Structure formats: C-alpha cells, structure tokens
Coordinates of C-alpha atoms (C1' of nucleotides) in Angstrom, one line a residue:
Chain A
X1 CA 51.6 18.7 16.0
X2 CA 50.5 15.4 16.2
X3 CA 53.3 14.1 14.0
X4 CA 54.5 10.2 13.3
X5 CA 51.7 10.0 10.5
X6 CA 53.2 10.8 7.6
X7 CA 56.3 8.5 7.8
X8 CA 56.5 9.0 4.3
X9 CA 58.7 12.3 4.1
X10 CA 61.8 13.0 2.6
X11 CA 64.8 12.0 4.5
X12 CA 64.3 11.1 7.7
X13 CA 64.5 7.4 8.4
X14 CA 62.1 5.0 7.2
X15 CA 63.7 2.0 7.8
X16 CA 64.3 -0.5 11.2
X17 CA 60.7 0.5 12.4
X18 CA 61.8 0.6 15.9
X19 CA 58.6 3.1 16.5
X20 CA 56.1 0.6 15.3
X21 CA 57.0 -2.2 17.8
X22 CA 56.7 0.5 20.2
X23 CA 53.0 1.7 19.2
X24 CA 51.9 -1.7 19.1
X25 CA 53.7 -1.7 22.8
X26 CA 51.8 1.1 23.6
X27 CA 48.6 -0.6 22.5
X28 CA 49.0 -3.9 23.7
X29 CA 49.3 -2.1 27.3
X30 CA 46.4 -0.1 26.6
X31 CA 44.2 -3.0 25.9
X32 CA 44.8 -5.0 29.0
X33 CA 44.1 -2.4 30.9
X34 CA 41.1 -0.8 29.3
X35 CA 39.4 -4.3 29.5
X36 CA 39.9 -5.1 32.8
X37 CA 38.6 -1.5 33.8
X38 CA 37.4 0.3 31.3
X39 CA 38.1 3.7 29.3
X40 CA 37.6 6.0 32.3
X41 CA 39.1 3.0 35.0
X42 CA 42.5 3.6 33.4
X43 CA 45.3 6.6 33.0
X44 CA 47.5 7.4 30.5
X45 CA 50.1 7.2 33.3
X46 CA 49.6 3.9 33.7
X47 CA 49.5 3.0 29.8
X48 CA 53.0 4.2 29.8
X49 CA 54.3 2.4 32.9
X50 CA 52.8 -0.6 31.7
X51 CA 54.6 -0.3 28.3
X52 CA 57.7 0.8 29.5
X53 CA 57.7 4.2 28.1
X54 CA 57.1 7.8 28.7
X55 CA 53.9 9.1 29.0
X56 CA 54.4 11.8 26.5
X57 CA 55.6 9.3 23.9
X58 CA 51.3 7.9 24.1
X59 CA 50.6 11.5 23.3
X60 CA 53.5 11.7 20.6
X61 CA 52.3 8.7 18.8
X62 CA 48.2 8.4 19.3
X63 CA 47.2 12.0 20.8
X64 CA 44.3 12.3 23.0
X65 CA 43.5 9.5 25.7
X66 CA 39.8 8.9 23.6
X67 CA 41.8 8.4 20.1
X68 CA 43.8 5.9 21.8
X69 CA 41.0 3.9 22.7
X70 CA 39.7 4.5 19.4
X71 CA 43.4 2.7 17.9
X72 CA 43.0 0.2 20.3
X73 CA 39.2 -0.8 19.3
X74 CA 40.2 -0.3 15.7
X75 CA 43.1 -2.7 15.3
X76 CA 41.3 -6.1 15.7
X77 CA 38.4 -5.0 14.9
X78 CA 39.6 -4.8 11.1
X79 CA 41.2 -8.4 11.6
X80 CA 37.7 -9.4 12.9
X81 CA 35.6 -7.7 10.4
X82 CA 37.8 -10.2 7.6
X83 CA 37.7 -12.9 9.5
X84 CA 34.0 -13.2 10.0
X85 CA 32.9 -11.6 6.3
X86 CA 35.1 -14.4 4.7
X87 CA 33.8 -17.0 7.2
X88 CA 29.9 -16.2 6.5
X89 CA 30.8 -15.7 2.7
X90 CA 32.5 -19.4 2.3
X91 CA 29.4 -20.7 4.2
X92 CA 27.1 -19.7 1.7
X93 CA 29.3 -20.3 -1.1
X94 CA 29.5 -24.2 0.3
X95 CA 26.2 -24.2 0.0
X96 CA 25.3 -22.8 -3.5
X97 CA 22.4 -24.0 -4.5
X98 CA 24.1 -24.2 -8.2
X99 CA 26.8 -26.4 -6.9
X100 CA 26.1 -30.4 -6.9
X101 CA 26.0 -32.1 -3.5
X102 CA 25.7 -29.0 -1.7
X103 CA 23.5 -29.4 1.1
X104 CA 20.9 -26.1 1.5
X105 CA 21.8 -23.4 4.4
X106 CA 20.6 -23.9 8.0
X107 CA 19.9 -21.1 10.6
X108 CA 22.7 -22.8 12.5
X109 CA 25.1 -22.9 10.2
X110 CA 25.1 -19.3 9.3
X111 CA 25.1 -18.7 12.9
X112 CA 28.1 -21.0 13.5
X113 CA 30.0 -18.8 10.8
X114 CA 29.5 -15.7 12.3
X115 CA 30.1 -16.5 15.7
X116 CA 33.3 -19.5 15.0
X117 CA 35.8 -16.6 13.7
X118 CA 35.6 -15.1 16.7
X119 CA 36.0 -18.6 19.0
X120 CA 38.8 -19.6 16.7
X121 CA 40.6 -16.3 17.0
X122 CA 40.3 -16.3 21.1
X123 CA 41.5 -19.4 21.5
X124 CA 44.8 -19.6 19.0
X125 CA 45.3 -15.7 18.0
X126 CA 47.1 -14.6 21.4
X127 CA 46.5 -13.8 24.7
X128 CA 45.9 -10.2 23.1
X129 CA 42.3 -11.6 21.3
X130 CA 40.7 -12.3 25.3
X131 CA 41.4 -9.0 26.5
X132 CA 40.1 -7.3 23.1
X133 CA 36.6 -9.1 23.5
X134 CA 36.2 -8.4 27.0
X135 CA 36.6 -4.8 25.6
X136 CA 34.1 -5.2 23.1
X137 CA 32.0 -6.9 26.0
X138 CA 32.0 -3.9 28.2
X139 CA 31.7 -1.2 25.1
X140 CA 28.5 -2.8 23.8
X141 CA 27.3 -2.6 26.8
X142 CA 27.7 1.0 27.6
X143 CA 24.9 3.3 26.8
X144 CA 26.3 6.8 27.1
X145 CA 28.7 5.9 23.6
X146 CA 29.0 2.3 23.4
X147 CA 25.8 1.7 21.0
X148 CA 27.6 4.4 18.6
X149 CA 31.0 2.8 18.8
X150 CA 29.7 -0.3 18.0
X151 CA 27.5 0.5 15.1
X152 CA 30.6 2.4 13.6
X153 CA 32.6 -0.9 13.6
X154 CA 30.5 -3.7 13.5
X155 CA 27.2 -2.9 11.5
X156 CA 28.2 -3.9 8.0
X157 CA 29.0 -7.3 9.3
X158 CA 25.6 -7.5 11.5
X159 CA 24.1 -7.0 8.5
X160 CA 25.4 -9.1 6.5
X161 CA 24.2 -11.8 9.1
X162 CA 20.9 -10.7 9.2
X163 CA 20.6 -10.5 5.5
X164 CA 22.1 -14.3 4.9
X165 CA 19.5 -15.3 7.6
X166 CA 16.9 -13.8 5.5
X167 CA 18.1 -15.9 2.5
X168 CA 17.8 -18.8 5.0
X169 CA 13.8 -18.0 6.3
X170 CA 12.8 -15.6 3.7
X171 CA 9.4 -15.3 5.9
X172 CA 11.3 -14.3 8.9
X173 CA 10.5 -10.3 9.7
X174 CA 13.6 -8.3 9.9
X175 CA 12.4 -7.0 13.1
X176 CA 12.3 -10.5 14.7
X177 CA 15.9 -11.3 13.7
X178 CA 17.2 -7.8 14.4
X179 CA 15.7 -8.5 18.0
X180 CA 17.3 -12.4 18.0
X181 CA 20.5 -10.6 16.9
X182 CA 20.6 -8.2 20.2
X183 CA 20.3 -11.5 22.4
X184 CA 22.7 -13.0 20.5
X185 CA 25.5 -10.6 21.2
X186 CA 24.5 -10.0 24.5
X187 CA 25.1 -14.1 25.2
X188 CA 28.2 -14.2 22.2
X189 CA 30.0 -11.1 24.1
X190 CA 29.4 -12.2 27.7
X191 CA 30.6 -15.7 26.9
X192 CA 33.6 -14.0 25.1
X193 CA 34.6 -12.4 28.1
X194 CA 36.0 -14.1 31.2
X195 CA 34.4 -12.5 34.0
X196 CA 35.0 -15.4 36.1
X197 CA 31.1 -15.2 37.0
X198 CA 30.4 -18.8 35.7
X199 CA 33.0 -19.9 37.6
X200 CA 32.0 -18.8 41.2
X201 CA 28.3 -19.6 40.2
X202 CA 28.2 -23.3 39.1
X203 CA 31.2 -23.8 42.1
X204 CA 33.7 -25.3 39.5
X205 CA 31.2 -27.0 36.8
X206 CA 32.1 -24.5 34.0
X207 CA 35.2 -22.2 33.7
X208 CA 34.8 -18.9 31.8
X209 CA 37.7 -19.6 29.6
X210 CA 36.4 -22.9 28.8
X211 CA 35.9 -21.9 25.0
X212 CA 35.5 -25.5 23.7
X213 CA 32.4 -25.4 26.0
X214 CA 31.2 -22.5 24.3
X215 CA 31.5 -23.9 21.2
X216 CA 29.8 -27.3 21.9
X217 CA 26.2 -24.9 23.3
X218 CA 26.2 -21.8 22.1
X219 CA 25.6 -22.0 18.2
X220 CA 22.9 -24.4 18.8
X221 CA 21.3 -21.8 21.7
X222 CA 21.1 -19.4 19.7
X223 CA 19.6 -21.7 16.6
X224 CA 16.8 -22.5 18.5
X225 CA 16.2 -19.3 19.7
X226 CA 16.0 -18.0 16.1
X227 CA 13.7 -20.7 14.6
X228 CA 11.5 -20.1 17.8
X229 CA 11.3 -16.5 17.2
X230 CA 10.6 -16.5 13.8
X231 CA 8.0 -19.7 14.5
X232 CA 5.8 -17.8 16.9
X233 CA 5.8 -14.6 15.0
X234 CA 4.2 -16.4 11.9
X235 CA 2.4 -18.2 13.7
X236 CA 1.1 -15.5 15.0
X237 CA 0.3 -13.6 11.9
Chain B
X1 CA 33.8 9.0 62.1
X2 CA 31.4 7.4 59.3
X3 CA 28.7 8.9 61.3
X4 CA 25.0 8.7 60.2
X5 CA 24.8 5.4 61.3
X6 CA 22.7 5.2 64.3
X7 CA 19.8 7.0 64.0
X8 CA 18.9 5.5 67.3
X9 CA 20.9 7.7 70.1
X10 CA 19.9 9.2 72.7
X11 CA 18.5 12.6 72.6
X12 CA 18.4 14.1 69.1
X13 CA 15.9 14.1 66.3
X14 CA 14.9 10.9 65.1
X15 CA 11.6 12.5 63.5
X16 CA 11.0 14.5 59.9
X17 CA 13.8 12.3 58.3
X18 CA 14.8 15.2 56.3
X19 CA 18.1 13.5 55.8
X20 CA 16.4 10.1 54.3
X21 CA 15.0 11.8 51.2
X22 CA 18.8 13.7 51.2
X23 CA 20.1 10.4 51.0
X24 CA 17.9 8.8 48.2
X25 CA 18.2 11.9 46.1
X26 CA 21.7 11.1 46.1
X27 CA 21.8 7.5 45.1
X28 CA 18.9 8.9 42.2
X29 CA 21.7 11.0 41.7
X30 CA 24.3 8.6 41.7
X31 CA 22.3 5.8 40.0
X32 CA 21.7 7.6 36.9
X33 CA 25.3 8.9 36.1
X34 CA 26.8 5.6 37.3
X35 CA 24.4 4.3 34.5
X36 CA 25.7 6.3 32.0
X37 CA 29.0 6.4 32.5
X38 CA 30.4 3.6 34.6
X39 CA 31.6 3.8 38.1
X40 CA 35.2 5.5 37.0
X41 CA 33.0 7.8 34.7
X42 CA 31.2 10.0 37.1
X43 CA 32.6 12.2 40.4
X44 CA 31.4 12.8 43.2
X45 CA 31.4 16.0 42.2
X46 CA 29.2 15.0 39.9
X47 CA 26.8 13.6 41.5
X48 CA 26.6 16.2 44.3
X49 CA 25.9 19.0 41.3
X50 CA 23.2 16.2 40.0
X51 CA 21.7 15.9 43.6
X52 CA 21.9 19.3 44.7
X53 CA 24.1 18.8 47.3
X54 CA 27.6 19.7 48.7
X55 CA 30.4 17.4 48.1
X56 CA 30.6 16.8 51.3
X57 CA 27.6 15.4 52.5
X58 CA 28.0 12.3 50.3
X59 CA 31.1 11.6 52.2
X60 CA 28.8 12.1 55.2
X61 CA 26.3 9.4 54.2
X62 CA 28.0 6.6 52.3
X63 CA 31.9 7.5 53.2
X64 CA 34.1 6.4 50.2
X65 CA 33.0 6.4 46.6
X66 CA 33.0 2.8 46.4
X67 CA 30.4 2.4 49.2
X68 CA 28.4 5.0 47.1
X69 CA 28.4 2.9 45.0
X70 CA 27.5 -0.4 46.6
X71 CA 24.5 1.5 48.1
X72 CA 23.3 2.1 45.0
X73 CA 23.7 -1.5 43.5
X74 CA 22.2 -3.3 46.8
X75 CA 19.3 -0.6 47.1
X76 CA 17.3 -2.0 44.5
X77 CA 19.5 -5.8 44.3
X78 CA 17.2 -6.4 46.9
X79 CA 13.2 -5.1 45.8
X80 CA 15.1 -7.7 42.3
X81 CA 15.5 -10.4 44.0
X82 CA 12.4 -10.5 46.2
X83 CA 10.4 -9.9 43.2
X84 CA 11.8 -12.9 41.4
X85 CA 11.8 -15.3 44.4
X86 CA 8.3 -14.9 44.4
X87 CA 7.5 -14.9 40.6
X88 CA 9.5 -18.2 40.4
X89 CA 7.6 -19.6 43.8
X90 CA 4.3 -18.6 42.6
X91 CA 5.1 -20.3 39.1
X92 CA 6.4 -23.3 41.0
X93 CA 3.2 -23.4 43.4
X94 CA 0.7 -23.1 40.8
X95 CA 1.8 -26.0 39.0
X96 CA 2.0 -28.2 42.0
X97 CA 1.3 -31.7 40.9
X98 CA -0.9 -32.0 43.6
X99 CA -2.8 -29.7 42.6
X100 CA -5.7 -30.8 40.4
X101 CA -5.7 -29.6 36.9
X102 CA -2.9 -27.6 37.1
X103 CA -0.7 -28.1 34.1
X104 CA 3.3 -29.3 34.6
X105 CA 5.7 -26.7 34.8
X106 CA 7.9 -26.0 31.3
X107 CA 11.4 -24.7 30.7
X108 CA 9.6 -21.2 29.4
X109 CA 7.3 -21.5 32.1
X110 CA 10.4 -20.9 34.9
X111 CA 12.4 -18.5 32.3
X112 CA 9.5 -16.1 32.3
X113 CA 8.6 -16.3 35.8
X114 CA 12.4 -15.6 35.9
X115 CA 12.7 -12.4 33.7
X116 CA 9.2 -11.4 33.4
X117 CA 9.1 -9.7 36.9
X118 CA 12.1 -7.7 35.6
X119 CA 10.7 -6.9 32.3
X120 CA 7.7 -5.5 34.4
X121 CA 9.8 -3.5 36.6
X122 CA 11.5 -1.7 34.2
X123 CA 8.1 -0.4 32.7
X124 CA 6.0 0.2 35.7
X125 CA 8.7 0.9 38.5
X126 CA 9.7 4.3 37.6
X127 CA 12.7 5.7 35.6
X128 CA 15.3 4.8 38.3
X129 CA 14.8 1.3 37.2
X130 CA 16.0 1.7 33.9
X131 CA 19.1 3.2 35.0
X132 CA 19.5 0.7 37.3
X133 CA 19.1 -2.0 34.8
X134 CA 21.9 -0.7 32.7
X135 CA 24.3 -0.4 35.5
X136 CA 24.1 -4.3 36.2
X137 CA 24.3 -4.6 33.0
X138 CA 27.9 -2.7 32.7
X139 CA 28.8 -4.8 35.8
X140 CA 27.9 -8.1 34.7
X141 CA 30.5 -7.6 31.8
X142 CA 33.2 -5.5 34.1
X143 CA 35.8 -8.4 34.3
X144 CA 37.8 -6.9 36.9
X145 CA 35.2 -7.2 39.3
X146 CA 32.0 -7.9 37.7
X147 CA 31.8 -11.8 38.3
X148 CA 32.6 -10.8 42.5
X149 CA 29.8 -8.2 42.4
X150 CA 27.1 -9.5 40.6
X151 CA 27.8 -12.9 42.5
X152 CA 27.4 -11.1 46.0
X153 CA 24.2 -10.1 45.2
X154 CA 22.4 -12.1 42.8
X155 CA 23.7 -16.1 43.0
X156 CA 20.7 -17.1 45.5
X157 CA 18.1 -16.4 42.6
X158 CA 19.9 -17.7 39.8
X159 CA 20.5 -20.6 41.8
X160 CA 17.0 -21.3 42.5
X161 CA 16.5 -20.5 38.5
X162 CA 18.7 -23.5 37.6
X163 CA 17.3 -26.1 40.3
X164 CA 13.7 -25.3 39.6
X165 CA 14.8 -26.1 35.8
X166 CA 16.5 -29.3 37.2
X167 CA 12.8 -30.2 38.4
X168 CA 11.6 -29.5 34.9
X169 CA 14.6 -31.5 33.3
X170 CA 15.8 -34.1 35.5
X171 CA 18.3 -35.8 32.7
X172 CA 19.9 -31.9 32.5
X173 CA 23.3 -31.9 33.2
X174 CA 24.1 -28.8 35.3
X175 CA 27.1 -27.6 33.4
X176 CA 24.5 -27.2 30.4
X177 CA 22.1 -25.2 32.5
X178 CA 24.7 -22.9 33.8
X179 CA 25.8 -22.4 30.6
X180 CA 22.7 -21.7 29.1
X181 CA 22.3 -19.6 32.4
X182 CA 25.3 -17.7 30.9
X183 CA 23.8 -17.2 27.7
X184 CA 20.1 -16.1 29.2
X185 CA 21.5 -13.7 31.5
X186 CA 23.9 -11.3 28.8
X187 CA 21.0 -11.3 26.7
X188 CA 18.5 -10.4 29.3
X189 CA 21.3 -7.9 30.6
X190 CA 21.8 -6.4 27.2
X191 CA 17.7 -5.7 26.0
X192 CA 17.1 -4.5 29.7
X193 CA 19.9 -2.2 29.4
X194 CA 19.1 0.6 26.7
X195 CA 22.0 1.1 24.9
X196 CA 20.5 2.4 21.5
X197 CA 22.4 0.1 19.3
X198 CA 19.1 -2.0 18.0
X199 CA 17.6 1.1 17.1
X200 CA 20.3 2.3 14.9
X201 CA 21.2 -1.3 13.5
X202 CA 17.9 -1.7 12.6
X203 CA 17.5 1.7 10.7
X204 CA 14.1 2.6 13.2
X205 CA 12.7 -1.1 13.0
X206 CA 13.4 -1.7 16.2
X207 CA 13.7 0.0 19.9
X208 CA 15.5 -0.6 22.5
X209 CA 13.0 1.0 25.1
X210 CA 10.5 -1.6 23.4
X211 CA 10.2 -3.7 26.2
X212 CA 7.0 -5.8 24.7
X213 CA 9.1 -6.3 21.8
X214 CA 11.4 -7.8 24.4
X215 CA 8.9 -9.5 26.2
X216 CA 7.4 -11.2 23.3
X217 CA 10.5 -13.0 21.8
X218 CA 13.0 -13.2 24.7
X219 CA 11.4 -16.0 26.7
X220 CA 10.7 -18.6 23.8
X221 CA 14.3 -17.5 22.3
X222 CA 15.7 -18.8 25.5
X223 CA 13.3 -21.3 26.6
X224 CA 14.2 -23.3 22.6
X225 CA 17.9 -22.4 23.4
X226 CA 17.4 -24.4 26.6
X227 CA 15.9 -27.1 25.2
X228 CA 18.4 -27.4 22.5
X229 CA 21.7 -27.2 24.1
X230 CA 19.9 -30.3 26.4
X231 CA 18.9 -32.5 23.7
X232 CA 21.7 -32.1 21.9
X233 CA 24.0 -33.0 25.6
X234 CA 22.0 -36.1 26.0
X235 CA 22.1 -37.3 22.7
X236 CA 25.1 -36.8 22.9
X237 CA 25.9 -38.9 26.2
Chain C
dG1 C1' 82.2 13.6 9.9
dC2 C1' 77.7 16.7 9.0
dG3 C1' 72.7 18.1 8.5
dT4 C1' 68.2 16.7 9.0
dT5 C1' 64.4 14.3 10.6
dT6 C1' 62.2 11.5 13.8
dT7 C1' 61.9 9.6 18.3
dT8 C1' 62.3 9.9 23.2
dT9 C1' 62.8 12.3 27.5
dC10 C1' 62.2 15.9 30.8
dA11 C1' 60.0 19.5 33.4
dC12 C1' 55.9 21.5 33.9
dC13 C1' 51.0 23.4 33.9
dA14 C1' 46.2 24.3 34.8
dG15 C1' 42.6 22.0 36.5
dG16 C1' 40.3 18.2 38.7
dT17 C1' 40.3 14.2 42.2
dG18 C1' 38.6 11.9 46.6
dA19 C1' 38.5 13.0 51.0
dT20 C1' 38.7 15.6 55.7
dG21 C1' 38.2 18.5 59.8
dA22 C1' 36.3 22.5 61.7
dA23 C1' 32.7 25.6 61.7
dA24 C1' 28.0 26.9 61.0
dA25 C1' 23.1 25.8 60.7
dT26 C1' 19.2 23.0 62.1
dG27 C1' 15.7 21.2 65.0
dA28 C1' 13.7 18.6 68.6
dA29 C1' 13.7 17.9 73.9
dC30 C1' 13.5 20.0 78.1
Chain D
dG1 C1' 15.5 30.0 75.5
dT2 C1' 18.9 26.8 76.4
dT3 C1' 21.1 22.4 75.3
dC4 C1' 22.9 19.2 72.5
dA5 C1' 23.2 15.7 68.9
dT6 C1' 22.7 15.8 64.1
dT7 C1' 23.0 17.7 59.5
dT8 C1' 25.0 20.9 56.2
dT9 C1' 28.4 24.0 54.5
dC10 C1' 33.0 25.9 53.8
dA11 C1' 37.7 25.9 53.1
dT12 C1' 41.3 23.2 52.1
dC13 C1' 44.7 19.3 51.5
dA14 C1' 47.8 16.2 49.0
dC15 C1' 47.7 14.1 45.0
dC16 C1' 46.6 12.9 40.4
dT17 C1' 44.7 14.0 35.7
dG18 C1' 45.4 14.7 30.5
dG19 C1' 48.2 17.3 27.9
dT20 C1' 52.2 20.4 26.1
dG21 C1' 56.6 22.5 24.5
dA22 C1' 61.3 22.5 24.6
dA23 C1' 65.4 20.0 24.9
dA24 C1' 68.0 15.9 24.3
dA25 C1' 68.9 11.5 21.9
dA26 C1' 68.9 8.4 18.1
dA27 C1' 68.6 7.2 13.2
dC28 C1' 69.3 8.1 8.9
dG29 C1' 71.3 10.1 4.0
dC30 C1' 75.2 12.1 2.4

DNA sequence: GCGTTTTTTCACCAGGTGATGAAAATGAAC
DNA sequence: GTTCATTTTCATCACCTGGTGAAAAAACGC
C-alpha cells in the first residue's frame, strides 16, 4: 500500500539510494511552493512538475497531499529543534553559577539563544531554510490547524524558553512571559519571512532579507519588552 | 457583464435594497471561511452553502473569486483605518504643546493610540471583526502576495505611526522605526488573530480570546522594545 | 543470464473547481 | 395589468483535483 517504508527487507536493493535524492527532490519542491502559497494554494500536480517527476511517484513515496506537508514541516523542524535546545542549553551552561568568571544570565541573552539558531541557520543553511520559515510563518498563523501543528512541533522547546526565563526573573508570572512569548513569535516569524512588506513600506530603508538587521534589533526588542512586562505586572501586584 | 454596478439607471428599483443585505451576508459568509482557512481554503461553493445563496449570485455581485475576496479585505480595511487615524490624531491633539498642561506625547502614548482602537474593535464590534482580524493576519505573513496586499491598504496609517514617533524621537533613525514597525505589527497580528496556540502552550494559563490580557502587556512590551532598539542605534552611532 | 523487489510510468476515475449564459422570478413605475 | 430593469435560479461547461491500480522499467542478489 503505501510502501518505500520498510527499506529494510530481504533482497531488494538497499544500496545507491537513488530514491532518497528523489524524496528530498520531492520535498524541496514541495516547500517552495507551500511557502509561497500555502497548503491549499498548491497541487500535487505541480509538486511533481516542479521536481521533475510523476505525480504518482509523490503518492508512492509520501501518500496523501496533508502527510506531505506533514514531511515537509517535519524535516527541519527536527534540525531546528537541536539547534536551538543545544543553543539555549550552552547559554546556561556559560553561565553556571558554579563556574568562576561566569557572568549571571540576562533576559537577553537567553533570548538571543533561542532566537540566533534560527538567524544563523537562514542565513548560511541554504536557500531551503527561507522558504521553510516563511512556512512556519504562515502555519502559526493559521487558526483552523496551525495552533495544533505548532504545538505538536515546537512546544517542548517554547518551554524550555520560558522555563530558563523563569530561572532568569524567578518573580516573573508564567502567564506574563507565556503572553511576551506569543509577541515574540509573532515579530521572530514575520521577520523570518521575506514578505517584501518592509521593503515597499520604508521605500528602500530596510530589506526583508536583511537578516544582519534583524539581528542587530530584534533580541534587544524583545528584551525590553520582557523586562517591561514582567516590571509592570509586579509593580502592579 | 459584471452587472450590479449601477444602481443608479433609469427606471428600475433603486428602493428596499434587498440585494445589499444579500451582498453583506455573503462577504459574512466569505469573511469567516476565508478566516479559517485561507483564500485557497474555501469555494465559492462554500461560501454560497455558508450564505444561503446560489453559486451564482456571488459571481453576480463580486465577479471572480479574487474580487470576492478584495471586497472582503477593503470592507472593513477602511472602518480600520479611519478608526486609527483618528485615535492617533486625537492622541497627537491632546498633547499639543500648546496646549497648557497637557503632558508630551511618549513612544507608548502613539503605540496605544495605534493598536488600542483595534484591540477595542475586536471586543465591541461584533464577531465579524475577529474573523477579520485573523484573515489580515494570514495575509500579512502570505509571502507571495502578502507584502502587495497589506501595503495597498494599510501603508497610509503606518506611515503616520512612524512620523508621529519621529516627533516623539527626533534622533530615531527611520530604518530602526520601521523595523520595530516590523516587529510591532506580527505581534499585534498574531494576539489579534486567535489561533489557539497560547491557550494550549500555556496548559489553560492563558487565552487567546483574552484581549485585556493583550491590552495590558502589548503596548509597554512594544513601547520598551522601541525604546531599546533606539538607544542602543544611537549609542551605537 | 534469472528471479525478485523496488522504483517509475501510464492511463484513468469519481468528484469538485470557477465560471457562464439563458431562463425564471421579482418588484417598482406607469 | 403591463412593462422593463434587476435579481435569483438552473443547468451546464471545460478543466482540474487528489488519488489508484496495473504495467513497465530499473536495481539488485545469485
């Protein structure tokens, strides 16, 4: 039925893995186009002309259209998931309070080594890394399945955020940093997606690939929006 | 041909208006799946089943799906940005230094007179709104022709967002307020837009339909995020 | 070479797509 | 009640959709 999983049988042939430069073909094609228009904006027609191959073959290797999408979201996502659970882990092993010298943690900081991974990777992982964000981009903002898909990828690593941010401002209220978090993706996503819209907007100030530019604002945006947040609300208390 | 245009010829019945509420049932219609699932998501089939009506008569109004669609985007683009022109000039009027003993305007001052009317919309405008909200929200992160959209009908306010912040922070750089601008708007986008993921992320301590929750951290969060990503440029310089 | 397994192609289906043109219904003006 | 522009319905078109099953081709072990 849906075959080419178990490549592990008794005497075919395993070797030469001709089929695996075409699935990540397949998937390369699939991403570009999903991200520039969506699950639903795109056919599995036009998968396969855009990879070269037949249309059956997308059936052959992934099955449905949706589990397609779902190999396509999957296969950076892991990549991504490392990336960022080993930055935010080094960060606070840099700054152990056991080790000598170490400086303490800062709200930026653990900011920076969530959000860096993912600069890093856009900028020097392949052209395959912009259209994969602008995928996230549009998936986490879609509210028929989008909050689901997201949570079933990307939670473990939110939460590690928010709980080394805890660390960092014990007093801060999970609620207020859950709520920071949301903005932050919202701006983190956007920015990670070239919609061109800054582009057109400040008339040829800032350029939407400009990920340097990125880099230089947005960890310290987001810093100060934290510390506000978490200000007021004990303030307030 | 298009037909339904001008309501103003010569004999017929320009009275009763029958066909007006026809028409705004539709884009109700229209609005609420686009919403959900994205412009490619939903037929016109669809939305004739949702409205009640036959397949045909959309064609009749709006002619092709993609003016459907516009109709629905400008519809309330407009009551937005009317709304927010006036918040800001009302914000910008009442601290007139000529006036005496009004206080100087502040970079949260002209973010909340900038989102607020929004945040107010959504709760008291009726539950169009919030569909509406998280279909600009899907377009402002649609790369393939997001940026063009959401530029056609929302660069005059945003424009008058960053100037009136140029007043408040003459050393700014505008690069670093259109940036910021960036940042602002896909948060904003993202906690207008209910897309559920807070609530499940959080494990119930958060909502997204919470809008007072929004209201009450989203301004200073950007407002300090302002104020950092300026300091830090002109320390910098 | 042969037999076997996987990979790739081909032809095709049942149902849905946006859209249209002609006919029917509606409702005011006279 | 007739007239006539508008509104609504109906039947339909040409094309595309995701998906499938059988046949052909290729890759392997022997």
């Amino acid at each position: 039925m849906t075959a080419a999983k178990t490549r592990v049988s008794g005497r075919g042939r395993p070797s030469k893995a001709k089929g695996l430069d075409l699935k990540e073909t397949i998937l390369d094609a699939a991403e570009g186009l999903f991200a520039r228009h969506g699950f639903h904006g795109v056919t599995t027609r036009q998968v396969a002309a855009e990879a070269g191959v037949d249309t059956a073959l997308i059936h052959y290797y992934f099955g449905a259209k949706r589990e397609l999408f779902d190999a396509v979201f999957l296969r950076r996502a892991e990549i991504l998931n490392q990336a960022r659970e080993a930055s935010m882990n080094a960060y606070v092993k840099a700054h152990d309070p056991e080790t000598p010298g170490a400086g303490a943690m800062t709200v930026e900081g653990v900011i920076e080594a969530f959000i860096a991974p993912l600069l890093r990777i856009s900028q020097d992982g392949g052209p395959g890394w912009k259209s994969y964000f602008a995928l996230v981009a549009q998936v986490n903002n879609t509210p028929a399945w989008g909050g689901e898909t997201m949570a079933r990828f990307f939670d473990p690593v939110v939460h590690q955020l928010v709980e080394t941010l805890k660390i960092v401002r014990p007093q801060a209220e999970y609620r207020d940093l859950y709520w920071c978090y949301q903005f932050l993706t919202g701006s983190m996503m956007l920015s990670l997606s070239e919609t061109g819209r800054i582009d057109s907007l400040s008339e040829g100030e800032c350029h939407s690939s400009d990920l340097e530019a990125v880099r230089a604002r947005l960890f310290s945006y987001c810093a100060a929006g934290f510390e506000a947040v978490i200000a007021k609300a004990s303030s307030a208390a």
